[in-house]
C-alpha angles and dihedrals in degrees: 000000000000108000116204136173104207131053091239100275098043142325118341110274137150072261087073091063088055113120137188107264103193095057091029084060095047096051092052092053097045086052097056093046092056089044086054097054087048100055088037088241124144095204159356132272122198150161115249119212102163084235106129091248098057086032099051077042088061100051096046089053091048088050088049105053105000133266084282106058091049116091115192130197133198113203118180122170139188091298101035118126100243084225094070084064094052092049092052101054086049090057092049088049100057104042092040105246136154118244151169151184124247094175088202085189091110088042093061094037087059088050101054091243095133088038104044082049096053093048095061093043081055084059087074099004101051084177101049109120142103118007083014112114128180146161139185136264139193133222114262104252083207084066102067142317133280127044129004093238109201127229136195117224115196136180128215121223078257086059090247112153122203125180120220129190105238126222118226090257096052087040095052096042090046095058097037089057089045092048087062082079104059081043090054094050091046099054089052102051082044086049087049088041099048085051097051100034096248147145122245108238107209116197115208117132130221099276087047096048097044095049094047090247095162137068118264109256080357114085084334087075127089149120093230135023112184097174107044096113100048124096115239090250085053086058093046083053092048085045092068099038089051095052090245102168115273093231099065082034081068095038111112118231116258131156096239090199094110122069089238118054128287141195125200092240089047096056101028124352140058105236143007115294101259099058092043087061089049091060103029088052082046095051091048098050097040099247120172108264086228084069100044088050098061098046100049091048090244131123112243092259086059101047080054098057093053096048083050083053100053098044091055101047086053079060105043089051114028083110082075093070104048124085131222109318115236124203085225133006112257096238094201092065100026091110102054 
């Protein structure tokens, strides 16, 4: 590997990630237009969280195709933080695009998803039931080496929140209950899609999509994903110059997939996005770790354990990105 020192122009820094936005702008959406003629399709469908990925997704769609051809849906559901809704409508509002809710809340409920979840969380939990919320965290890989071990926290209709070590069995029945919810979603934006003729537009950006931080034919699926390569401080900086509004532009990231609050370190990944950005873009450009180190704020054992961390969770879910094994390739369609 080559090792530098420098981002290109000057010692590493979060200024090395800075991009042109204008041409940056005008590359995503040519793109798009060119992945559209090639699918025959006349426009993008897409979920709309009000979080700044699904939001700078938005206006890049509407910058691709127009405000007409760009259909949005809200879809809370039983855990949903009413402010993502909220957040959502403003965004609509503000690029001109149509949009609607599918609360998918009934839909999960008919399908056990609440109640599977909470079975498993019983299983630690004996008193976890109605006026009860949780989520799951993750141990901080800064904190020490070896394996992310996950915890439940729950709160009690007192409000009082307790914290619980999970075993693989609780761990894995809790998140496949929970990942009902990105399916749903996405069976809905494929069912508005189908009828419109158009493409599913999926959001994550490039930290999400290289550590596997999305549910299999869930969120993971699309037709299109524009923003894919960009570090999520590259998609803050798009935000502004896309007049994406300043208050989603504040809002910290958070999953909102568990009924108490959530933030994306807490859940996945070892440190707030912007110094993630700082050492994954150094990993991948073979930057000193020194270096690394001093830009991101951490010391070089810690640099260490998030790139640990990284390269472990491309592991762990490189599974995410195949698609369905064949015993042989069919050679007729292969090229396509």
């Amino acid at each position: 590997m080559n090792i530098r020192t420098t981002g290109g122009n000057g010692p590493f820094s979060a200024e090395t990630l800075t991009i042109d936005r204008a041409a940056e702008t005008d590359r995503i959406v040519s793109a798009l237009r060119g992945q559209l003629r090639s699918m025959k399709k006349r426009g993008l469908v897409l979920g709309l969280s009000g979080g700044i990925d699904s939001s700078v997704s938005v206006a890049l769609a509407v910058r691709a195709v127009g405000a007409k051809n760009v259909f949005c849906l809200f879809m809370p559901e039983n855990d949903s933080d009413p402010e993502s809704l909220r957040f959502g409508r403003l965004v609509a509002e503000t690029f001109g695009v149509a949009a609607i809710v599918e609360d998918i809340g009934p839909t999960l409920k008919a399908m056990g998803c609440y109640e599977r979840r909470d079975a498993f969380i019983r299983e630690l939990v004996p008193d976890y039931g109605d006026g009860w919320a949780s989520k799951v965290v993750i141990a901080n890989a800064l904190e020490g080496e070896g394996y992310n071990i996950s915890s439940l926290v729950v709160q009690s209709p007192e409000g009082v929140q307790s914290k619980h070590r999970m075993p693989p069995s609780v761990y894995l029945g809790v998140v496949a209950a929970t990942n009902m919810k990105q399916r749903t979603r996405k069976q809905v934006e494929y069912y508005h899609a189908d009828r419109l003729n158009f493409a599913v537009l999926g959001t994550p950006n490039r930290l999400e999509y290289d550590q596997g931080f999305f549910v299999k034919n869930g969120d993971g699926a699309a037709d299109v994903k524009p923003i894919a390569h960009l570090y999520k401080s590259q998609v803050y900086a798009l935000a502004a110059h896309l007049g994406v509004p300043a208050e989603v532009c504040r809002r910290p990231p958070t999953t909102d997939t568990y009924s108490l609050e959530q933030t994306q370190e807490e859940f996945y990944f070892s440190l707030p996005y912007d110094r993630m950005d700082l050492c994954l873009y150094g990993l991948n450009h073979g930057i000193e770790i020194e270096a690394v180190a001093k830009a991101a704020g951490l010391t070089v054992v810690q640099v260490e354990r998030v790139w640990a961390d990284i390269a472990a969770k491309r592991k762990a879910t490189r599974y995410l990105h195949l698609g369905p094994q064949l015993v042989q390739p069919v050679e007729e369609i292969a090229g396509y």
